[in-house]
PDB file of C-alpha atoms and ligand atoms in Angstrom:
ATOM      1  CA  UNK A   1      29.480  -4.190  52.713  1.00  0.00           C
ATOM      2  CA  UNK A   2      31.489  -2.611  55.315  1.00  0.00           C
ATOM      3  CA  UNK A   3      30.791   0.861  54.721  1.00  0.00           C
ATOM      4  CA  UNK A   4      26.808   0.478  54.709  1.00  0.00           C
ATOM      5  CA  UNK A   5      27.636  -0.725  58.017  1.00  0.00           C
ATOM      6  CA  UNK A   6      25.992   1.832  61.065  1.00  0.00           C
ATOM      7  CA  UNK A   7      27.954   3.995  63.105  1.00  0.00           C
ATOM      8  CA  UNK A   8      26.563   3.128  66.847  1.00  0.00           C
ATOM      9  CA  UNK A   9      26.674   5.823  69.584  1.00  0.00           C
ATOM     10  CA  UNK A  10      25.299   5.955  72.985  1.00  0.00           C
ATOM     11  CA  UNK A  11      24.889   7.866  76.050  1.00  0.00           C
ATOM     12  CA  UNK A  12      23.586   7.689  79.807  1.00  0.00           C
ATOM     13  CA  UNK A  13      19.880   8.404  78.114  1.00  0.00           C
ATOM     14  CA  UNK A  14      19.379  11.314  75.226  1.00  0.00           C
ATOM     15  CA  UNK A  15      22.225  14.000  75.858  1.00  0.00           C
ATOM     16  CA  UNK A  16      24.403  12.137  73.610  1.00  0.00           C
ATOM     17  CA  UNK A  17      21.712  13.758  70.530  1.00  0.00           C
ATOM     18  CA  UNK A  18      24.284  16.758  70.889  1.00  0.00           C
ATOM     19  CA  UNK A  19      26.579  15.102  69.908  1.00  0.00           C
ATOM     20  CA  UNK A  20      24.999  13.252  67.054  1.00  0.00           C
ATOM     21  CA  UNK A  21      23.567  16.627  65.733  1.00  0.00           C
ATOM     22  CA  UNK A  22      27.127  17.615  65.157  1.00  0.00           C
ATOM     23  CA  UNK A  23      27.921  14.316  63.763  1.00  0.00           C
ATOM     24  CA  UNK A  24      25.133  14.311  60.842  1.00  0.00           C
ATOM     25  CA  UNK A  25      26.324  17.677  59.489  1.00  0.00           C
ATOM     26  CA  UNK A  26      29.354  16.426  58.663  1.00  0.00           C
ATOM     27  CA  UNK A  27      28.289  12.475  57.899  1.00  0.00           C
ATOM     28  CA  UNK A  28      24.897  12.967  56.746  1.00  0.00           C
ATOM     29  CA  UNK A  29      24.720   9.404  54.571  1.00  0.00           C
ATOM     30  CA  UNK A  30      25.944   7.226  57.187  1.00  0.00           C
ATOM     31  CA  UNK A  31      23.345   4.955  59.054  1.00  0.00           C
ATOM     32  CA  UNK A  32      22.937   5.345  62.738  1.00  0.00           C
ATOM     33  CA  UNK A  33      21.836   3.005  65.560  1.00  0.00           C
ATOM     34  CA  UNK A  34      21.743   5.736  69.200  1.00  0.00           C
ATOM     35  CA  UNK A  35      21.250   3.640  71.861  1.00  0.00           C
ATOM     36  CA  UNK A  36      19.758   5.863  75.113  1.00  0.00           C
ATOM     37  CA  UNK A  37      20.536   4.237  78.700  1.00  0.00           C
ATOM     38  CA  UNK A  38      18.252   5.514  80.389  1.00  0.00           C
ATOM     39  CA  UNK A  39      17.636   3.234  82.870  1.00  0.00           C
ATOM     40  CA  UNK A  40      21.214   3.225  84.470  1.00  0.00           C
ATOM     41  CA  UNK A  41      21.018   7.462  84.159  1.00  0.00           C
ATOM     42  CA  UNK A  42      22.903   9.081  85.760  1.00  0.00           C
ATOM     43  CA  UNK A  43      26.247   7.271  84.803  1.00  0.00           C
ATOM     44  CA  UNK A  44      28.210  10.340  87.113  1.00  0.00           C
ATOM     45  CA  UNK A  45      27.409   8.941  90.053  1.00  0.00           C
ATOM     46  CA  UNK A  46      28.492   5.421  89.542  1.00  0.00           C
ATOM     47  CA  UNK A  47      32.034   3.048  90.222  1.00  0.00           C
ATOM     48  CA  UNK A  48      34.220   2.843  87.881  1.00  0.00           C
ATOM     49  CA  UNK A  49      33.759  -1.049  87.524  1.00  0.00           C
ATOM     50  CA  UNK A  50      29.391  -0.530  87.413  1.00  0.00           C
ATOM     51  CA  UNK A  51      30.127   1.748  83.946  1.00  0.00           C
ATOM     52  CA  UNK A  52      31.778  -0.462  82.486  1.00  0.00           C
ATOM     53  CA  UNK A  53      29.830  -3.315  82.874  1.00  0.00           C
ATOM     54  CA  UNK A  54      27.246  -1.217  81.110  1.00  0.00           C
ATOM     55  CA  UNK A  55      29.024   0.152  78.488  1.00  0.00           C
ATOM     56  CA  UNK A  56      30.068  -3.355  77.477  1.00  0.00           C
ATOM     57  CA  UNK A  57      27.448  -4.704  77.450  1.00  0.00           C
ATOM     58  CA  UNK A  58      25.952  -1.442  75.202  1.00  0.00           C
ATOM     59  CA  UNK A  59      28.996  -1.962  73.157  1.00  0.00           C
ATOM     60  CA  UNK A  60      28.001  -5.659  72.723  1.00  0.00           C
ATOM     61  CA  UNK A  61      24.448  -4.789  71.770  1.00  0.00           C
ATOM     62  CA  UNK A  62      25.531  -2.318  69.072  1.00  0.00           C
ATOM     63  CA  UNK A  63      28.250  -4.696  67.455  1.00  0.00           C
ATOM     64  CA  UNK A  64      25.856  -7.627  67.428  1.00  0.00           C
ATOM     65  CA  UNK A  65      23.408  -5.051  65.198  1.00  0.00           C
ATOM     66  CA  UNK A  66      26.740  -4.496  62.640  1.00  0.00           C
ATOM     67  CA  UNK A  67      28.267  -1.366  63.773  1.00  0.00           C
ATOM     68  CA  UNK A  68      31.375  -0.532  61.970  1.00  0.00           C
ATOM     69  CA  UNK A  69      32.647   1.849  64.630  1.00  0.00           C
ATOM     70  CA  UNK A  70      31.216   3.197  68.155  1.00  0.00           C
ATOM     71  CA  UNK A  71      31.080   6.820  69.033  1.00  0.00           C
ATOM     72  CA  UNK A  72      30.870   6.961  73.109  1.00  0.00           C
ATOM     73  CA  UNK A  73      28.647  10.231  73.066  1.00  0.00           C
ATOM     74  CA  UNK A  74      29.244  10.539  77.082  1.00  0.00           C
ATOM     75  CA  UNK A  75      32.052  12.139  78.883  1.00  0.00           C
ATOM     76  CA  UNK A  76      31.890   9.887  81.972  1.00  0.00           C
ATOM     77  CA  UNK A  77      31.812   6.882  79.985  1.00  0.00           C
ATOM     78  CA  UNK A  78      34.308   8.230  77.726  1.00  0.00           C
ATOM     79  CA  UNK A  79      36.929   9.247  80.973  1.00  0.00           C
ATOM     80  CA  UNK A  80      36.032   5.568  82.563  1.00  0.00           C
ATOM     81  CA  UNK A  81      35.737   3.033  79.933  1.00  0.00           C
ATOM     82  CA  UNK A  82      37.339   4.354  76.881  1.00  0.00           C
ATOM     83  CA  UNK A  83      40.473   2.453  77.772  1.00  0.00           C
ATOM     84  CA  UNK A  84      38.927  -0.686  78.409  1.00  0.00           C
ATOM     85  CA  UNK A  85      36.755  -1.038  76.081  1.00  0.00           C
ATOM     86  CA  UNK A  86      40.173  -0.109  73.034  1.00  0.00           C
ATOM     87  CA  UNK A  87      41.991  -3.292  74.977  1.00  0.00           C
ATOM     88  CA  UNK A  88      38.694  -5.156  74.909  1.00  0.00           C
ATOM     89  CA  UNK A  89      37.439  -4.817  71.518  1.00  0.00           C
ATOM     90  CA  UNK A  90      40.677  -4.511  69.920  1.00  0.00           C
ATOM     91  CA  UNK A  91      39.628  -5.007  66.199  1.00  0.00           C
ATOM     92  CA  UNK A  92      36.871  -2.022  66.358  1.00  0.00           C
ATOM     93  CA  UNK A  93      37.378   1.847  66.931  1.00  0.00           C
ATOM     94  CA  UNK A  94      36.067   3.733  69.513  1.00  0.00           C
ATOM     95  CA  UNK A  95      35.446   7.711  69.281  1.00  0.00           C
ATOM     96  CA  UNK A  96      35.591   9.343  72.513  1.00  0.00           C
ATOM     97  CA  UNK A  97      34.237  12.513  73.733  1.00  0.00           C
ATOM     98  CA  UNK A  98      35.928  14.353  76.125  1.00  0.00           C
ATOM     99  CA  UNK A  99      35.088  17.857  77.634  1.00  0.00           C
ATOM    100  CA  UNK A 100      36.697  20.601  75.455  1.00  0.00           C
ATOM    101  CA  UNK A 101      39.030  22.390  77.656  1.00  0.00           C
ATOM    102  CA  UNK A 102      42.035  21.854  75.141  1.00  0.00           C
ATOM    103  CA  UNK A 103      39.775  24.394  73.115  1.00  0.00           C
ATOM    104  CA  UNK A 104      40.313  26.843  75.924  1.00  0.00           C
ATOM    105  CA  UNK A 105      43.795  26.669  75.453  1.00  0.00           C
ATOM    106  CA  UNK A 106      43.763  26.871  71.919  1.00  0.00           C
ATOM    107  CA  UNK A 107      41.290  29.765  71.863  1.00  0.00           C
ATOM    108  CA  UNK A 108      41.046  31.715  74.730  1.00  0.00           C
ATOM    109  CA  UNK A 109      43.204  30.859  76.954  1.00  0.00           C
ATOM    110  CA  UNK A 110      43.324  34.051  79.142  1.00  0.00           C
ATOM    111  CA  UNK A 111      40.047  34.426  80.186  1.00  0.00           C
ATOM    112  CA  UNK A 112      38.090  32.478  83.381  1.00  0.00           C
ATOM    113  CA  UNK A 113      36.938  29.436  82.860  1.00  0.00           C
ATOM    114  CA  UNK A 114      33.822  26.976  84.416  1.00  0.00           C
ATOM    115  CA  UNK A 115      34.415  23.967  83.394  1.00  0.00           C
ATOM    116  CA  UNK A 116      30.999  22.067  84.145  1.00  0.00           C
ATOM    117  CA  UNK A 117      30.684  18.137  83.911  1.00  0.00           C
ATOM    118  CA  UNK A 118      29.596  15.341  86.166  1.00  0.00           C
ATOM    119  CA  UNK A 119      31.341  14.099  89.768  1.00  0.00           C
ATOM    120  CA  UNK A 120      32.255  11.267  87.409  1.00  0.00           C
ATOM    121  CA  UNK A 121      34.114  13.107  84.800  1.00  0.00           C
ATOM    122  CA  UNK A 122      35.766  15.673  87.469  1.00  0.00           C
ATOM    123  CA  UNK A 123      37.332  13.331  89.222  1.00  0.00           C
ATOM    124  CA  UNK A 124      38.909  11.020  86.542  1.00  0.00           C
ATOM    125  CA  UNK A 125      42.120  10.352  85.938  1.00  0.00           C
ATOM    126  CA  UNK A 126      41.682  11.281  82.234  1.00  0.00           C
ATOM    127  CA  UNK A 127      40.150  14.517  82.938  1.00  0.00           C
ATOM    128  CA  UNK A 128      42.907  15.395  85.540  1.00  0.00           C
ATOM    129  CA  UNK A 129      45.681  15.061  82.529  1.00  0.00           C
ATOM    130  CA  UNK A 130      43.965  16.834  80.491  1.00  0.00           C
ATOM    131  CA  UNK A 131      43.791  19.798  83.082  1.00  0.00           C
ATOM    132  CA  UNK A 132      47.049  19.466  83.677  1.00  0.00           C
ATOM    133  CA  UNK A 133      47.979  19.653  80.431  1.00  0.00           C
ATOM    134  CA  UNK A 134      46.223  23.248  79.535  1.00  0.00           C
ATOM    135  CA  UNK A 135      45.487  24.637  82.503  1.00  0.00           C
ATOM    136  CA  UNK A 136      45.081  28.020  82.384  1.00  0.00           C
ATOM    137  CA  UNK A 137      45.150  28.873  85.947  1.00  0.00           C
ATOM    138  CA  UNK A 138      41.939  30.592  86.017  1.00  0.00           C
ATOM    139  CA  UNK A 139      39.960  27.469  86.183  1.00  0.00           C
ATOM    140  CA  UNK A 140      37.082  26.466  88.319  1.00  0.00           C
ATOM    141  CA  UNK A 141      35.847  23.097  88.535  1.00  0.00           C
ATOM    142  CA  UNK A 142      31.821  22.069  89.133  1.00  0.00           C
ATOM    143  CA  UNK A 143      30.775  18.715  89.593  1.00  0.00           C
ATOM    144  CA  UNK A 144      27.242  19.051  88.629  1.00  0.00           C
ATOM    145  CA  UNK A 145      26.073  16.321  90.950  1.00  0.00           C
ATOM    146  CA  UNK A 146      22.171  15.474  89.418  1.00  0.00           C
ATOM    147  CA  UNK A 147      21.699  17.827  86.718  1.00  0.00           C
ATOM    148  CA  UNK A 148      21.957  15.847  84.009  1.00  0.00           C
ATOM    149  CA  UNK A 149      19.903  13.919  85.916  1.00  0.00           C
ATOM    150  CA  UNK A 150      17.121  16.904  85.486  1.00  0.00           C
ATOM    151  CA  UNK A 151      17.778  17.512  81.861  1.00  0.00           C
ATOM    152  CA  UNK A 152      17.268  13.477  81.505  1.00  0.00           C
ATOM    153  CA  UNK A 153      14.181  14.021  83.142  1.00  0.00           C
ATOM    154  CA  UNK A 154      12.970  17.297  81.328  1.00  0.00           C
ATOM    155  CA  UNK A 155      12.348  19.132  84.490  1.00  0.00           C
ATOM    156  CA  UNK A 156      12.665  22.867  83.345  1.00  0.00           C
ATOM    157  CA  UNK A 157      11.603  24.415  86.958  1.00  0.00           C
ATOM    158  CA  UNK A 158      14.111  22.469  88.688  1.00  0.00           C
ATOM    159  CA  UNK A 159      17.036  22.727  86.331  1.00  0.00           C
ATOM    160  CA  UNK A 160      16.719  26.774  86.392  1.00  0.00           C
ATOM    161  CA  UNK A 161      16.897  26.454  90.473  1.00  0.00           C
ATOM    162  CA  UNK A 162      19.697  23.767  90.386  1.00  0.00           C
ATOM    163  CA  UNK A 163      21.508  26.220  88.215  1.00  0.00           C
ATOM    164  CA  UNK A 164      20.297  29.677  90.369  1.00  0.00           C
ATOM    165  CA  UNK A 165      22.053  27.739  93.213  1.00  0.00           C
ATOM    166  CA  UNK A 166      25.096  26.390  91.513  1.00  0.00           C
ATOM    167  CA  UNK A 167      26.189  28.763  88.915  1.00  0.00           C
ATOM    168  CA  UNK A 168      25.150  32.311  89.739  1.00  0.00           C
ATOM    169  CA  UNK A 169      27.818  33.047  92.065  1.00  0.00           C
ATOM    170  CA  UNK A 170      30.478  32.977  88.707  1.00  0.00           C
ATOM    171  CA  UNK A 171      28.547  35.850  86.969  1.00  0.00           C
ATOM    172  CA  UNK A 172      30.760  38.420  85.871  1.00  0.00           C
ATOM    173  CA  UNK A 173      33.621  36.321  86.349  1.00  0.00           C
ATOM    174  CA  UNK A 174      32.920  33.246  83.884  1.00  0.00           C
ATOM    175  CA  UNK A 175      33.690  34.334  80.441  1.00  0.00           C
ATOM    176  CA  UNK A 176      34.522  30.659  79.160  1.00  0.00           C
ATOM    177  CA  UNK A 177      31.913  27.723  79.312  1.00  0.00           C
ATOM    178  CA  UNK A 178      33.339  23.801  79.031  1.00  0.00           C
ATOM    179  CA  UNK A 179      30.332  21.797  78.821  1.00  0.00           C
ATOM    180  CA  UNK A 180      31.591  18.648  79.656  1.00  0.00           C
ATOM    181  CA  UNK A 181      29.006  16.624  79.570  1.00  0.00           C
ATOM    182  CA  UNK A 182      26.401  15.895  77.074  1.00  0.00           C
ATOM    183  CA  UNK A 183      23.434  16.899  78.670  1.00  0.00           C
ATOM    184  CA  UNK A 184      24.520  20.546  79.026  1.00  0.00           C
ATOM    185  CA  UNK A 185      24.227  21.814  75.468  1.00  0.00           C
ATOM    186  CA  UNK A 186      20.916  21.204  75.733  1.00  0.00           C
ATOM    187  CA  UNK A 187      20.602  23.596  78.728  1.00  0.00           C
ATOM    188  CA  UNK A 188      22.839  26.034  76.877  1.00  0.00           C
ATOM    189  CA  UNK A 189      20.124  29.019  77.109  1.00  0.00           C
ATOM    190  CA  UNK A 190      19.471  28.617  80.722  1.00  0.00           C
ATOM    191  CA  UNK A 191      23.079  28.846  81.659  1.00  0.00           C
ATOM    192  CA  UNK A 192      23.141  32.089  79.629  1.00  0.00           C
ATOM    193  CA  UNK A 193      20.114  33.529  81.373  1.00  0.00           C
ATOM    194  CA  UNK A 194      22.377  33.380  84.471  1.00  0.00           C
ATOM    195  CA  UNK A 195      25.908  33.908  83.365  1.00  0.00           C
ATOM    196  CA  UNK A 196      25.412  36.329  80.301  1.00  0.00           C
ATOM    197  CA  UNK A 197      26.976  35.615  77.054  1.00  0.00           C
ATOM    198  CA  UNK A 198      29.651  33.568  77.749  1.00  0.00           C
ATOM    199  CA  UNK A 199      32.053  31.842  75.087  1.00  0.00           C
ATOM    200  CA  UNK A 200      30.429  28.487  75.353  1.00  0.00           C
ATOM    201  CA  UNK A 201      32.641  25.078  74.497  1.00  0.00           C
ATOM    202  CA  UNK A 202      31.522  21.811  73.610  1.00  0.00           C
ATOM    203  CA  UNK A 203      33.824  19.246  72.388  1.00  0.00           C
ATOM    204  CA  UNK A 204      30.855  17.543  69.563  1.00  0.00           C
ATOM    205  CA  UNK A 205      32.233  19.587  66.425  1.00  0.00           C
ATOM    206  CA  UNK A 206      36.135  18.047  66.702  1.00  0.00           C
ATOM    207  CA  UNK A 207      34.442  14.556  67.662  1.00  0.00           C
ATOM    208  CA  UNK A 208      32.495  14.699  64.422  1.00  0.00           C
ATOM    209  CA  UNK A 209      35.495  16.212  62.578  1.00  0.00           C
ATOM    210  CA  UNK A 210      38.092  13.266  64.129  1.00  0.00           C
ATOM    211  CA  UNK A 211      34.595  10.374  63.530  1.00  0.00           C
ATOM    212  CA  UNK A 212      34.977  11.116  59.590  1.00  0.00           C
ATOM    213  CA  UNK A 213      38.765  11.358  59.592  1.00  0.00           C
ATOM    214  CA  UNK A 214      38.614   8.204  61.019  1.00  0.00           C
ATOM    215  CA  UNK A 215      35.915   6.582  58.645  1.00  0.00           C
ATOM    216  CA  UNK A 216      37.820   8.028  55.603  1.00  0.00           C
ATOM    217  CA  UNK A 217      41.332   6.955  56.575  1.00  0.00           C
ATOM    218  CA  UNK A 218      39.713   3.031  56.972  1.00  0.00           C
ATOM    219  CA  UNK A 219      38.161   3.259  53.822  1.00  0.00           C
ATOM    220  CA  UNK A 220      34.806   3.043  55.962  1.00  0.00           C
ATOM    221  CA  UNK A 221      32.807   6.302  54.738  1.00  0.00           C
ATOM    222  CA  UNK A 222      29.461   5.819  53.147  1.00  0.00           C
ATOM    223  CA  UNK A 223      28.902   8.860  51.472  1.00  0.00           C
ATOM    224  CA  UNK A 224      25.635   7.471  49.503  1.00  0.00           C
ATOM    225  CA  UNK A 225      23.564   5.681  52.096  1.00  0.00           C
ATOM    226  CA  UNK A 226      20.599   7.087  53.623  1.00  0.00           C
ATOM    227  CA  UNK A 227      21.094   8.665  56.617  1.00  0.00           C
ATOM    228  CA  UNK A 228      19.183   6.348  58.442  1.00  0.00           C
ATOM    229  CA  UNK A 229      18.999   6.612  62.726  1.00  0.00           C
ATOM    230  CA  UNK A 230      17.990   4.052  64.695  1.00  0.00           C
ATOM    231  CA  UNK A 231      16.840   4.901  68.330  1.00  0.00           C
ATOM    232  CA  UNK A 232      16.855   2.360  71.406  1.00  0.00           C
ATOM    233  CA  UNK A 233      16.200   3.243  74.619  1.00  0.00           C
ATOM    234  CA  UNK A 234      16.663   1.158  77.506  1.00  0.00           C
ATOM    235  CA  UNK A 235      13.565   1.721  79.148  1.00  0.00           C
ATOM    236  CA  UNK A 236      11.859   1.654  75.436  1.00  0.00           C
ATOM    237  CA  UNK A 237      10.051   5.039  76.248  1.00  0.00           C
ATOM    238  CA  UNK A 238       8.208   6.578  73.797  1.00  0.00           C
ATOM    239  CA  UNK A 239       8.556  10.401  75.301  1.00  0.00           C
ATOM    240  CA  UNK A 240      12.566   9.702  74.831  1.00  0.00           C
ATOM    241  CA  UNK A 241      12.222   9.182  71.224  1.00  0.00           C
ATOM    242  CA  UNK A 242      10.044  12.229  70.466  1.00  0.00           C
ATOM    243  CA  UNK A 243      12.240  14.455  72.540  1.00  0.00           C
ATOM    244  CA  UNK A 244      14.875  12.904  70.371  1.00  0.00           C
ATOM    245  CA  UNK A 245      13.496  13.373  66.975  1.00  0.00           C
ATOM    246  CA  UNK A 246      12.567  16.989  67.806  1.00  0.00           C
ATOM    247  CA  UNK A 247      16.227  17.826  68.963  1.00  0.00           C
ATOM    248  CA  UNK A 248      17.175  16.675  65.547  1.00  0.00           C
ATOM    249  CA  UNK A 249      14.495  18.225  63.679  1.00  0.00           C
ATOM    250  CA  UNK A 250      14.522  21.710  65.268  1.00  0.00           C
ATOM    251  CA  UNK A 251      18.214  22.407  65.801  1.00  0.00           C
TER     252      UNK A 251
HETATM  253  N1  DGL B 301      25.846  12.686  79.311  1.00  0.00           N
HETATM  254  C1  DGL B 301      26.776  12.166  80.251  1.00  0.00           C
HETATM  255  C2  DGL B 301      28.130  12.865  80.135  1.00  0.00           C
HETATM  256  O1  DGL B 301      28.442  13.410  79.099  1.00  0.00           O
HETATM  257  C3  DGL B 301      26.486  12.128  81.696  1.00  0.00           C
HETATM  258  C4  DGL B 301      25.220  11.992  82.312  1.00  0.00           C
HETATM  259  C5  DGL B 301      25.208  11.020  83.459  1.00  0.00           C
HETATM  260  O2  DGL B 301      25.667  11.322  84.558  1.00  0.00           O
HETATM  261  O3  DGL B 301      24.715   9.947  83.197  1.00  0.00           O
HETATM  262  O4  DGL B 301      28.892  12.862  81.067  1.00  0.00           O
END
């Protein structure tokens, strides 16, 4: 059947498990296959054409194990294949994330904003409409050139420095967060340490909403399977998948 069909997501390695978090609270019968890249980590460093020679081929991976629908749970990928891989695939549905900066506007539009995310994501043209369309003209922009790198890597020390060097300057002008990519939620606490409590935005929740719309509307929810995931990673390592599995379990 259709429905008992899995939903697939991936990411550049395990960030995209913030995003499936938020997914499973809302869908917590469907089956899921994640599928972690870590070997081509970092994707915000790469050309356009490199992603999305990977992301098809991820795509083809997760269709050939009967996904009904693919969730791109990366907002590089997302800004640099999403388009291609619609016109490509053109009988399946894709589910994009995409930083949350339209929250902003909705919410709090008055106050500063950081908008974090990788080189990748800053500079696409996706990401520039998007700005466009809600800027709130008190908007900085950081390409976090190798932090998600860090976080893929689980290197605590170095992540507080990267972010000591990077971030601290906005204290006590930051009061909005976008964390636009998926690595960052993880790091959510460390970013606090430095900036104080800021109004933090992360654009899983409405993907998750949108995801079971989306499965409803196509007559594709399965609202009595299991709850089954799946995890692949690219490099098959074990460390991923317990880091993985505790991120689900503990959060
Ligand atoms: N998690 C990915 C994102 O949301 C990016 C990490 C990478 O550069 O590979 O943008």
């Amino acid at each position: 059947m259709q429905k008992e069909k899995s939903i697939g997501i991936f990411d550049s390695g395990i960030g995209g498990v913030t995003v499936l978090k938020e997914i499973i609270k809302v869908l917590p019968n469907e089956n899921y296959i994640y599928y972690s890249d870590s070997i081509n980590n970092p994707y915000g460093d790469k050309s356009d054409n490199e992603i999305k020679s990977i992301c098809n081929n991820i795509v083809k991976f997760l269709l050939s194990n009967d996904c009904k629908i693919i969730v791109i749970a990366c907002n590089t990928a997302s800004a640099k294949t999403a388009d291609y891989l619609r016109e490509k695939y053109k009988d399946i549905k894709f589910v994009a994330i995409e930083p949350a900066y339209k929250m902003v506007y909705d919410y709090a539009y008055d106050k500063p904003t950081l908008v974090m995310a990788t080189k990748g994501t800053i500079e696409s043209e996706k990401f520039n409409l998007l700005l466009k369309k809600y800027n709130n003209h008190k908007t900085f922009l950081l390409p976090c050139i190798g932090l998600a790198d860090l976080i893929e890597q689980n290197k605590p020390n170095e992540i507080k420095e990267y972010l000591q060097e990077h971030i601290s300057q906005y204290k006590g002008i930051i009061e909005n967060v976008v964390l636009g990519c998926t690595h960052y939620p993880l790091i959510k606490n460390y970013i606090k340490d430095i900036l104080g409590d800021v109004n933090f935005f992360d654009g899983a929740p409405k993907l998750a909403e949108h995801l079971r719309n989306i499965l409803e509307a196509d007559g594709l929810l399965n609202d009595s399977g299991s709850g089954n995931i799946k995890f692949i990673d690219s490099q098959n390592l074990k460390a991923k998948e317990d880091r993985f599995k505790a991120f689900i379990i503990n959060n």
